[in-house]
């Protein structure tokens, strides 16, 4: 049996989106990850970050908070406060490729500073108060870095190592290096989860072949944004009906309307989702285009209705 997880996606898979997935498409979703919480030297979590992890905003959701850090003390400080909220697993982000993060030596930027990374892992595993899982890329500048990285990861009791088989400078483009993932899968002493470009049953079958049927966990991001019933389908369930998608999107829209003061931000969030979902509406691409350009929620609702009419 494969476990499926909803990937962390900054600005998208926040608690509003997660709650809607829980209510409409939770079948088969074993774990949900928060977008990264940033360790700040001088202050604790921001109110936005606290809202992300508050148990009352995540009822019925098996949530793993993710931390972005390169300072062990800061990591352990947040980890401790997460324990007070009742969490049992925390995830370390070693994958973010964005300039503002990696450029400062965090996320996938940390993969370039091997010795510091090793020291950091030593410190956090020595003093941890809960399970620590890691989400990593396979290197920064070259895929050849992965062998050394895996050697470091193997020194620590990582609860689960999620491997996104791209290097930092590949961002989210091109084909993931699945051959290197398979090597990592074989060579890891810790449990491994796959992440990257899973969009269909064929993708999962290919991963199963490459791991001799031993892969236990797959994390999915963009595939779920494009089709929120993807994990349900992979778990033997039905694809979404248009009515279901309509209710799901309405729920998200209503919840964003509660937290944002004007409709501009709500509209931006809904368009962001259609930026992924639109790929499955090839026959209606002019409607998708108009939706992406529309300037009011009333116009948005009309265009959404055109897309989702049976
Ligand atoms: C807009 C966006 C935001 C993301 N935010 C995060 C994040 O906060 N933490 C993280 O570990 N990965 C983040 N990712 C990476 C995804 O979790 C995932 O690794 C990536 O999209 C590849 O998986 P997929 O092909 O299934 O989407 C983000 C990706 C995108 C496109």
Short mmCIF file of C-alpha atoms in Angstrom, two decimals, residues 16 51 82 104 110 119 137 224 232 257 263 287 293:
data_model
loop_
_atom_site.label_atom_id
_atom_site.label_comp_id
_atom_site.label_asym_id
_atom_site.label_seq_id
_atom_site.Cartn_x
_atom_site.Cartn_y
_atom_site.Cartn_z
CA UNK A 16 -7.94 27.09 3.92
CA UNK A 51 -2.74 30.44 12.10
CA UNK A 82 5.20 22.88 17.88
CA UNK A 104 20.62 32.97 1.82
CA UNK A 110 21.88 24.67 2.44
CA UNK A 119 26.77 20.03 12.00
CA UNK A 137 16.55 18.02 -3.59
CA UNK A 224 -3.35 17.72 -6.69
CA UNK A 232 -8.50 9.61 -4.35
CA UNK A 257 -13.46 35.99 1.54
CA UNK A 263 -11.99 40.74 -3.41
CA UNK A 287 -12.82 30.63 -21.14
CA UNK A 293 -7.78 38.03 -16.94
#
